[in-house]
Tab-separated table of C-alpha atoms in Angstrom:
chain	number	residue	atom	x	y	z
A	11	MET	CA	-10.301	-30.700	2.869
A	12	ILE	CA	-9.056	-28.237	5.467
A	13	ILE	CA	-5.445	-29.403	5.163
A	14	ALA	CA	-5.765	-29.514	1.381
A	15	SER	CA	-7.014	-25.909	1.286
A	16	VAL	CA	-3.974	-24.708	3.274
A	17	ILE	CA	-1.567	-26.642	1.050
A	18	ILE	CA	-3.235	-25.147	-2.027
A	19	LEU	CA	-2.959	-21.617	-0.563
A	20	ILE	CA	0.784	-22.120	-0.008
A	21	ALA	CA	1.045	-23.500	-3.532
A	22	ILE	CA	-0.714	-20.391	-4.901
A	23	PHE	CA	1.918	-18.100	-3.394
A	24	ALA	CA	4.752	-20.407	-4.464
A	25	ALA	CA	3.410	-20.668	-8.020
A	26	ALA	CA	3.070	-16.881	-8.268
A	27	VAL	CA	6.774	-16.543	-7.388
A	28	VAL	CA	7.958	-19.185	-9.847
A	29	LEU	CA	5.506	-18.724	-12.725
A	30	PRO	CA	4.871	-15.535	-14.743
A	31	VAL	CA	1.171	-15.582	-13.927
A	32	ASN	CA	-1.047	-13.382	-11.777
A	33	MET	CA	-1.670	-14.832	-8.319
A	34	GLY	CA	-5.333	-13.888	-8.544
A	35	LEU	CA	-5.816	-15.979	-11.667
A	36	ILE	CA	-4.399	-18.975	-9.820
A	37	GLY	CA	-6.710	-18.112	-6.919
A	38	PHE	CA	-9.779	-18.187	-9.159
A	39	ALA	CA	-8.791	-21.564	-10.606
A	40	ALA	CA	-7.985	-22.957	-7.159
A	41	ALA	CA	-11.292	-21.706	-5.708
A	42	LEU	CA	-13.302	-23.366	-8.453
A	43	GLY	CA	-11.228	-26.549	-8.323
A	44	LEU	CA	-11.338	-26.901	-4.542
A	45	GLY	CA	-14.940	-25.786	-4.167
A	46	VAL	CA	-16.537	-27.649	-7.064
A	47	PHE	CA	-14.443	-30.789	-7.363
A	48	GLY	CA	-13.133	-31.062	-3.809
A	49	ALA	CA	-16.003	-29.895	-1.616
A	50	GLY	CA	-18.909	-30.549	-3.953
A	51	MET	CA	-20.029	-26.911	-3.959
A	52	GLY	CA	-21.909	-25.396	-6.858
A	53	VAL	CA	-20.216	-22.906	-9.136
A	54	LYS	CA	-22.640	-20.201	-7.971
A	55	ASP	CA	-21.726	-20.915	-4.353
A	56	VAL	CA	-18.050	-20.440	-5.161
A	57	LEU	CA	-18.642	-17.271	-7.172
A	58	ALA	CA	-20.819	-15.877	-4.372
A	59	GLY	CA	-17.554	-15.023	-2.658
A	60	PHE	CA	-16.567	-12.622	-5.454
A	61	PRO	CA	-15.804	-9.263	-3.765
A	62	ALA	CA	-17.989	-6.964	-5.875
A	63	ASP	CA	-17.498	-4.061	-3.458
A	64	LEU	CA	-13.724	-4.409	-3.552
A	65	PHE	CA	-13.793	-4.723	-7.338
A	66	LEU	CA	-15.708	-1.442	-7.605
A	67	THR	CA	-13.307	0.284	-5.214
A	68	LEU	CA	-10.178	-0.923	-7.014
A	69	LEU	CA	-11.580	-0.112	-10.452
A	70	GLY	CA	-12.726	3.383	-9.543
A	71	ILE	CA	-9.605	4.404	-7.644
A	72	THR	CA	-7.039	3.069	-10.117
A	73	TYR	CA	-9.008	4.460	-13.079
A	74	LEU	CA	-9.163	7.934	-11.532
A	75	PHE	CA	-5.513	7.842	-10.525
A	76	GLY	CA	-4.635	6.741	-14.064
A	77	ILE	CA	-6.310	9.887	-15.345
A	78	ALA	CA	-4.394	12.017	-12.829
A	79	SER	CA	-1.098	10.407	-13.830
A	80	ARG	CA	-1.702	10.668	-17.558
A	81	ASN	CA	-2.648	14.346	-17.702
A	82	GLY	CA	0.241	15.441	-15.491
A	83	ALA	CA	-1.745	16.488	-12.415
A	84	ILE	CA	0.309	14.250	-10.117
A	85	ASP	CA	3.652	15.238	-11.649
A	86	TRP	CA	2.687	18.899	-11.272
A	87	LEU	CA	1.849	18.421	-7.590
A	88	VAL	CA	5.241	16.798	-6.946
A	89	ALA	CA	7.177	19.462	-8.880
A	90	ARG	CA	5.218	22.311	-7.303
A	91	THR	CA	5.866	21.036	-3.785
A	92	ALA	CA	9.582	20.524	-4.449
A	93	TYR	CA	9.896	24.002	-5.918
A	94	ALA	CA	8.186	25.522	-2.894
A	95	LEU	CA	11.070	24.353	-0.692
A	96	GLY	CA	13.469	26.691	-2.461
A	97	THR	CA	16.910	26.449	-0.878
A	98	HIS	CA	15.619	24.541	2.165
A	99	THR	CA	16.837	21.290	0.683
A	100	ALA	CA	17.504	19.752	4.097
A	101	PHE	CA	13.761	19.063	4.144
A	102	LEU	CA	13.786	17.083	0.899
A	103	PRO	CA	13.599	13.731	2.772
A	104	ALA	CA	10.461	14.938	4.534
A	105	LEU	CA	9.077	16.139	1.207
A	106	VAL	CA	9.632	12.707	-0.351
A	107	PHE	CA	7.857	11.060	2.599
A	108	VAL	CA	4.903	13.448	2.544
A	109	VAL	CA	4.374	13.378	-1.226
A	110	ALA	CA	4.426	9.576	-1.341
A	111	GLY	CA	1.996	9.500	1.590
A	112	VAL	CA	-0.383	11.976	-0.015
A	113	LEU	CA	-0.426	10.002	-3.256
A	114	THR	CA	-1.396	6.734	-1.568
A	115	ALA	CA	-3.812	8.530	0.758
A	116	LEU	CA	-5.577	9.877	-2.326
A	117	GLY	CA	-5.959	6.377	-3.717
A	118	ALA	CA	-2.771	5.444	-5.543
A	119	VAL	CA	-1.526	1.904	-4.964
A	120	GLY	CA	1.786	1.832	-3.116
A	121	PRO	CA	3.944	0.727	-6.071
A	122	ALA	CA	2.380	3.437	-8.247
A	123	ALA	CA	3.290	6.128	-5.715
A	124	VAL	CA	6.803	4.755	-5.284
A	125	ALA	CA	7.201	4.524	-9.068
A	126	ILE	CA	6.431	8.259	-9.279
A	127	VAL	CA	8.413	9.429	-6.275
A	128	ALA	CA	11.440	7.084	-6.257
A	129	PRO	CA	13.126	8.454	-9.412
A	130	ILE	CA	12.752	12.000	-8.070
A	131	ALA	CA	13.917	10.999	-4.588
A	132	LEU	CA	17.050	9.261	-5.830
A	133	ARG	CA	17.795	12.157	-8.161
A	134	PHE	CA	17.555	14.488	-5.154
A	135	ALA	CA	19.941	12.173	-3.290
A	136	ARG	CA	22.587	12.294	-6.021
A	137	ALA	CA	22.236	16.045	-6.540
A	138	HIS	CA	22.292	17.112	-2.880
A	139	GLY	CA	24.470	14.568	-1.112
A	140	PHE	CA	21.786	12.547	0.654
A	141	SER	CA	22.030	8.823	1.171
A	142	SER	CA	20.246	7.027	-1.674
A	143	LEU	CA	19.165	4.327	0.762
A	144	MET	CA	17.608	6.919	3.065
A	145	MET	CA	15.723	8.618	0.236
A	146	GLY	CA	14.478	5.286	-1.096
A	147	LEU	CA	13.240	4.257	2.342
A	148	MET	CA	11.524	7.627	2.740
A	149	ALA	CA	9.614	6.983	-0.484
A	150	VAL	CA	8.498	3.497	0.574
A	151	HIS	CA	7.574	4.374	4.158
A	152	GLY	CA	5.811	7.490	2.919
A	153	ALA	CA	3.731	5.362	0.583
A	154	GLN	CA	2.900	3.033	3.473
A	155	ALA	CA	2.018	5.992	5.727
A	156	GLY	CA	-0.887	6.958	3.494
A	157	SER	CA	-1.789	3.484	2.334
A	158	PHE	CA	-4.567	2.887	4.890
A	159	SER	CA	-6.538	6.076	4.372
A	160	PRO	CA	-10.297	5.482	4.025
A	161	ILE	CA	-10.095	6.217	0.283
A	162	SER	CA	-6.963	4.163	-0.404
A	163	ILE	CA	-6.610	0.658	-1.798
A	164	TYR	CA	-5.227	-0.935	1.398
A	165	GLY	CA	-7.699	0.948	3.575
A	166	GLY	CA	-10.581	-0.110	1.378
A	167	ILE	CA	-9.513	-3.752	1.511
A	168	ALA	CA	-9.034	-3.801	5.286
A	169	ASN	CA	-12.319	-2.038	6.018
A	170	LYS	CA	-14.315	-4.199	3.599
A	171	VAL	CA	-12.844	-7.381	5.095
A	172	LEU	CA	-13.812	-6.153	8.570
A	173	GLU	CA	-17.349	-5.450	7.415
A	174	ARG	CA	-17.553	-8.934	5.916
A	175	SER	CA	-16.447	-10.293	9.301
A	176	ALA	CA	-19.279	-8.403	11.063
A	177	ILE	CA	-16.822	-6.085	12.836
A	178	ALA	CA	-17.334	-2.332	12.673
A	179	PRO	CA	-14.235	-0.786	11.052
A	180	ASP	CA	-12.557	2.360	12.324
A	181	PRO	CA	-11.033	3.760	9.109
A	182	MET	CA	-9.515	6.898	10.609
A	183	PHE	CA	-7.828	5.042	13.472
A	184	LEU	CA	-6.276	2.541	11.072
A	185	PHE	CA	-5.107	5.366	8.810
A	186	TRP	CA	-3.559	7.543	11.514
A	187	ALA	CA	-2.016	4.578	13.320
A	188	SER	CA	-0.242	3.427	10.152
A	189	ALA	CA	0.749	7.004	9.295
A	190	ALA	CA	2.193	7.623	12.767
A	191	PHE	CA	4.043	4.307	12.871
A	192	ASN	CA	5.675	4.846	9.481
A	193	ALA	CA	6.395	8.494	10.310
A	194	ALA	CA	8.217	7.383	13.454
A	195	ILE	CA	10.322	4.943	11.437
A	196	ALA	CA	11.046	7.642	8.849
A	197	ALA	CA	12.068	10.089	11.597
A	198	MET	CA	14.556	7.561	12.985
A	199	ILE	CA	15.988	6.929	9.518
A	200	TRP	CA	16.281	10.656	8.899
A	201	ALA	CA	17.998	11.166	12.278
A	202	VAL	CA	20.606	8.528	11.439
A	203	TYR	CA	21.547	10.366	8.239
A	204	ALA	CA	20.923	13.938	9.453
A	205	ARG	CA	24.562	14.824	10.150
A	206	ARG	CA	25.679	13.641	6.729
A	207	ALA	CA	22.852	15.565	5.053
A	208	GLN	CA	23.671	18.786	6.943
A	209	THR	CA	27.327	18.519	5.936
A	210	ALA	CA	26.356	18.051	2.320
A	211	HIS	CA	24.287	21.245	2.342
A	212	THR	CA	26.726	23.490	4.189
A	213	HIS	CA	28.307	24.844	1.000
A	214	MET	CA	25.127	25.363	-1.035
A	215	PRO	CA	24.866	28.971	-2.303
A	216	PRO	CA	22.108	30.859	-0.503
A	217	ASP	CA	20.473	31.896	-3.786
A	218	ALA	CA	20.537	28.422	-5.314
A	219	HIS	CA	17.270	26.832	-6.308
A	220	PRO	CA	17.600	23.049	-6.621
A	221	THR	CA	14.579	22.485	-8.806
A	222	PRO	CA	13.199	24.451	-11.741
A	223	ALA	CA	9.774	26.023	-11.598
A	224	PRO	CA	7.113	23.533	-12.726
A	225	SER	CA	5.343	24.162	-16.003
A	226	ALA	CA	1.788	25.453	-15.866
A	227	LEU	CA	-0.951	22.896	-15.367
A	228	ASP	CA	-3.488	22.769	-18.188
A	229	ARG	CA	-7.267	22.832	-17.930
A	230	GLU	CA	-7.618	19.045	-17.755
A	231	GLY	CA	-5.081	18.870	-14.947
A	232	TRP	CA	-6.896	21.473	-12.868
A	233	TRP	CA	-10.220	19.717	-13.332
A	234	THR	CA	-8.567	16.475	-12.237
A	235	LEU	CA	-7.325	18.099	-9.029
A	236	VAL	CA	-10.860	19.343	-8.400
A	237	GLY	CA	-12.076	15.798	-8.980
A	238	LEU	CA	-9.607	14.379	-6.457
A	239	ALA	CA	-10.781	16.943	-3.900
A	240	ALA	CA	-14.396	15.968	-4.636
A	241	LEU	CA	-13.489	12.306	-4.175
A	242	ALA	CA	-12.040	12.968	-0.731
A	243	THR	CA	-14.981	15.179	0.265
A	244	GLY	CA	-17.620	12.733	-0.918
A	245	ALA	CA	-16.001	9.722	0.729
A	246	LEU	CA	-14.917	11.313	4.012
A	247	VAL	CA	-17.585	13.945	4.648
A	248	PHE	CA	-20.690	12.532	2.968
A	249	LYS	CA	-19.751	8.838	3.451
A	250	VAL	CA	-20.355	7.946	-0.207
A	251	ASP	CA	-18.872	4.569	-1.184
A	252	ILE	CA	-15.353	5.328	-2.383
A	253	GLY	CA	-15.564	3.181	-5.517
A	254	PHE	CA	-18.912	4.634	-6.515
A	255	MET	CA	-17.673	8.163	-5.772
A	256	ALA	CA	-14.584	7.629	-7.938
A	257	LEU	CA	-16.749	6.520	-10.866
A	258	LEU	CA	-18.958	9.600	-10.421
A	259	VAL	CA	-15.875	11.826	-10.562
A	260	ILE	CA	-14.637	10.011	-13.681
A	261	ILE	CA	-18.002	10.556	-15.398
A	262	ALA	CA	-17.960	14.238	-14.409
A	263	LEU	CA	-14.432	14.615	-15.794
A	264	SER	CA	-15.521	13.039	-19.073
A	265	VAL	CA	-18.027	15.899	-19.413
A	266	VAL	CA	-15.964	18.912	-18.337
A	267	ALA	CA	-12.582	17.648	-19.565
A	268	PRO	CA	-13.110	14.914	-22.180
A	269	ARG	CA	-9.422	14.562	-23.021
A	270	THR	CA	-8.729	13.263	-19.506
A	271	GLN	CA	-10.103	9.907	-20.640
A	272	ASP	CA	-7.518	9.418	-23.403
A	273	GLY	CA	-5.668	6.195	-22.619
A	274	ALA	CA	-6.619	6.289	-18.926
A	275	LEU	CA	-8.462	2.973	-19.028
A	276	LYS	CA	-5.200	1.301	-20.035
A	277	LEU	CA	-3.686	2.548	-16.778
A	278	VAL	CA	-6.292	0.798	-14.597
A	279	ASP	CA	-4.397	-1.615	-12.367
A	280	TRP	CA	-6.147	-4.712	-13.701
A	281	SER	CA	-3.425	-6.974	-12.311
A	282	THR	CA	-4.122	-5.797	-8.757
A	283	ILE	CA	-7.879	-6.097	-9.301
A	284	LEU	CA	-7.451	-9.662	-10.549
A	285	LEU	CA	-5.043	-10.484	-7.728
A	286	ILE	CA	-7.338	-9.242	-4.958
A	287	SER	CA	-10.485	-10.742	-6.462
A	288	GLY	CA	-8.866	-14.156	-6.939
A	289	ILE	CA	-7.349	-14.331	-3.474
A	290	VAL	CA	-10.495	-13.100	-1.713
A	291	ILE	CA	-12.725	-15.578	-3.535
A	292	TYR	CA	-10.351	-18.407	-2.604
A	293	VAL	CA	-10.331	-17.288	1.039
A	294	SER	CA	-14.130	-17.268	0.973
A	295	VAL	CA	-14.050	-20.933	-0.075
A	296	MET	CA	-11.611	-21.662	2.762
A	297	GLU	CA	-13.969	-19.923	5.166
A	298	LYS	CA	-16.922	-22.044	4.028
A	299	LEU	CA	-14.812	-25.176	4.541
A	300	GLY	CA	-13.952	-24.098	8.103
A	301	THR	CA	-10.242	-23.649	7.386
A	302	LEU	CA	-9.976	-20.207	8.937
A	303	ASP	CA	-11.619	-21.299	12.170
A	304	ALA	CA	-9.327	-24.330	12.362
A	305	ALA	CA	-6.213	-22.210	11.705
A	306	SER	CA	-7.187	-19.692	14.364
A	307	GLN	CA	-7.861	-22.466	16.879
A	308	MET	CA	-4.414	-23.892	16.135
A	309	ILE	CA	-2.779	-20.503	16.629
A	310	GLY	CA	-4.869	-20.070	19.766
A	311	THR	CA	-3.178	-23.114	21.293
A	312	ALA	CA	-0.091	-20.925	21.678
A	313	GLY	CA	-1.408	-20.034	25.127
A	314	SER	CA	-3.421	-16.871	24.678
A	315	ALA	CA	-5.203	-14.852	22.040
A	316	ALA	CA	-2.588	-12.090	22.330
A	317	LEU	CA	0.247	-14.516	21.659
A	318	GLY	CA	-1.705	-15.919	18.722
A	319	VAL	CA	-1.979	-12.413	17.261
A	320	LEU	CA	1.789	-11.997	17.664
A	321	LEU	CA	2.312	-15.166	15.633
A	322	LEU	CA	-0.028	-13.819	12.965
A	323	CYS	CA	1.919	-10.543	12.853
A	324	TYR	CA	5.174	-12.410	12.301
A	325	LEU	CA	3.554	-14.660	9.724
A	326	ALA	CA	2.250	-11.597	7.858
A	327	GLY	CA	5.646	-9.864	7.969
A	328	ILE	CA	7.679	-12.872	6.877
A	329	VAL	CA	5.408	-13.918	4.019
A	330	SER	CA	4.885	-10.336	2.827
A	331	THR	CA	8.650	-9.971	2.393
A	332	PHE	CA	8.431	-12.298	-0.587
A	333	ALA	CA	4.755	-12.145	-1.551
A	334	SER	CA	2.062	-9.574	-2.225
A	335	SER	CA	1.090	-7.454	0.772
A	336	THR	CA	-2.168	-6.648	-0.979
A	337	ALA	CA	-3.125	-10.298	-1.311
A	338	LEU	CA	-2.130	-11.109	2.268
A	339	LEU	CA	-4.485	-8.481	3.704
A	340	GLY	CA	-7.403	-10.565	2.519
A	341	VAL	CA	-5.935	-13.651	4.187
A	342	MET	CA	-4.481	-12.485	7.511
A	343	ILE	CA	-7.373	-10.359	8.751
A	344	PRO	CA	-9.951	-13.190	8.563
A	345	LEU	CA	-7.482	-15.491	10.334
A	346	ALA	CA	-7.496	-13.168	13.331
A	347	MET	CA	-11.268	-12.967	13.684
A	348	PRO	CA	-11.848	-16.224	15.661
A	349	LEU	CA	-9.055	-15.196	18.063
A	350	LEU	CA	-11.136	-12.204	19.074
A	351	THR	CA	-14.106	-14.312	20.164
A	352	GLY	CA	-14.280	-14.353	23.925
A	353	SER	CA	-11.091	-12.301	24.331
A	354	ALA	CA	-10.646	-8.807	25.693
A	355	LEU	CA	-8.523	-7.750	22.746
A	356	SER	CA	-9.533	-4.706	20.745
A	357	PRO	CA	-10.582	-5.814	17.237
A	358	ILE	CA	-9.321	-2.632	15.578
A	359	GLY	CA	-6.061	-2.832	17.546
A	360	VAL	CA	-5.475	-6.404	16.393
A	361	VAL	CA	-6.285	-5.562	12.782
A	362	THR	CA	-4.055	-2.481	12.890
A	363	ALA	CA	-1.119	-4.498	14.211
A	364	ILE	CA	-1.521	-7.120	11.487
A	365	CYS	CA	-1.956	-4.543	8.719
A	366	ILE	CA	1.152	-2.594	9.690
A	367	ALA	CA	3.242	-5.738	10.209
A	368	ASN	CA	2.115	-6.872	6.778
A	369	THR	CA	3.152	-3.681	4.972
A	370	ILE	CA	6.239	-2.225	6.672
A	371	VAL	CA	8.390	-4.953	5.079
A	372	ASP	CA	7.579	-3.663	1.581
A	373	THR	CA	11.090	-2.215	1.536
A	374	SER	CA	12.182	-5.731	0.558
A	375	PRO	CA	13.932	-5.835	-2.838
A	376	PHE	CA	11.806	-8.924	-3.500
A	377	SER	CA	8.674	-6.763	-3.406
A	378	THR	CA	7.601	-4.227	-6.021
A	379	ASN	CA	8.442	-1.181	-3.886
A	380	GLY	CA	11.918	-2.363	-2.986
A	381	ALA	CA	12.584	-3.480	-6.544
A	382	LEU	CA	11.697	0.022	-7.773
A	383	ILE	CA	14.312	1.517	-5.452
A	384	VAL	CA	16.969	-0.863	-6.783
A	385	ALA	CA	15.925	-0.266	-10.392
A	386	ASN	CA	16.158	3.522	-10.037
A	387	SER	CA	19.662	3.376	-8.534
A	388	PRO	CA	22.703	3.862	-10.800
A	389	GLU	CA	23.649	0.533	-12.327
A	390	ALA	CA	27.003	0.398	-10.548
A	391	LYS	CA	25.340	0.932	-7.162
A	392	ARG	CA	22.488	-1.534	-7.554
A	393	PRO	CA	24.268	-4.498	-5.882
A	394	ALA	CA	25.025	-2.351	-2.828
A	395	MET	CA	21.461	-1.031	-2.722
A	396	LEU	CA	20.153	-4.598	-2.941
A	397	ARG	CA	22.309	-5.699	0.001
A	398	ASN	CA	21.324	-2.648	2.050
A	399	LEU	CA	17.621	-3.205	1.458
A	400	VAL	CA	17.944	-6.874	2.419
A	401	ALA	CA	19.702	-5.889	5.651
A	402	TYR	CA	17.151	-3.181	6.465
A	403	THR	CA	14.175	-5.406	5.693
A	404	SER	CA	15.635	-8.138	7.894
A	405	ILE	CA	15.563	-5.681	10.787
A	406	MET	CA	11.958	-4.794	9.941
A	407	VAL	CA	10.937	-8.461	9.843
A	408	ILE	CA	12.465	-9.063	13.275
A	409	ALA	CA	11.443	-5.875	15.063
A	410	GLY	CA	8.411	-4.615	13.143
A	411	PRO	CA	5.789	-7.251	14.031
A	412	LEU	CA	6.864	-7.220	17.672
A	413	ALA	CA	6.615	-3.425	17.825
A	414	THR	CA	3.188	-3.273	16.205
A	415	TRP	CA	1.901	-6.033	18.480
A	416	ALA	CA	3.272	-4.357	21.607
A	417	ILE	CA	1.773	-0.968	20.732
A	418	PHE	CA	-1.622	-1.869	19.274
A	419	VAL	CA	-2.436	-5.161	21.025
A	420	VAL	CA	-0.713	-5.054	24.397
A	421	LEU	CA	-0.852	-1.326	25.147
A	422	PHE	CA	-3.972	-0.308	23.179
């Protein structure tokens, strides 16, 4: 059954690429099929692996962010920040990075943040002479920089998986490590294109203002910003469960600003919720069958626990290039847990290395983030953008896992 469970997991990812069906739905079916008919487990035993805490987190965060997107609060924040730069347009790449990072840090899923920022970033590129590739990469790496905050989707998944594995999470370390790593990559990208950007801005009139003043934010928008601040305060300062806190904010907004609810439920990222729930419940079946322990022991035969972690980092990076980074988080972290038994490796360092290796390749045009960059490029330039993203992601796949492993496993 162990070999069968691995083959089925590979088939789940392959089927999700070929078929127009949510990977989580396939995961649910596979969990019930393998558990009930293959391993003789009861249906209740299989469903006991349903991640209720993750479900609550994903529902609350995506619902609240849907409200913020629908009433214009997020668009206003982006426009207001861009306008504040005035004629200092040389800092637009940094602005794109920071705004994307803030959005994901506040709870937006990475593709949602990139979907908001990418059109603006590429418009900035065309208007001010920046490289479109650079601006697109700034949007994606910015989104990844904030993606492991304690109140974000990725951060919530990683920390919940650690708790389920009886390992105390360190949410702030994971967040700042990912933010610093992606910021370093963004700084190198910006440095490569800095001379071209400076040349493009040499002849800009000193009184020019590249972006118009944003329109005033209405009452619902202001209440939503207050709600987002309350979410961060409740989760970070008072340690309230992030999913529960998000639902409390949503209820409060329904009282003080009822119109914020209009159509927001339709913007809940149900596909991500289904994906995560299905994959996690299937992994829980694999864990009960002993598959994860067997896989870790096999990786451990590489010679040392550290080398086994390196293999996991590369596995996460390679697979994530073509598959869902979100789904892989629920798979790769449990695989690393047996490697930590009896080793001197830092659990949070190992998890950080795997998480970053898993997500920095989301620039791939075969992932949602990369595809958004291609889609927002002018039609005539899309083939070139596709080739450039493939080349860049190839570098990330080769160098990224090694770099994260060296920094957070070997040196940490």
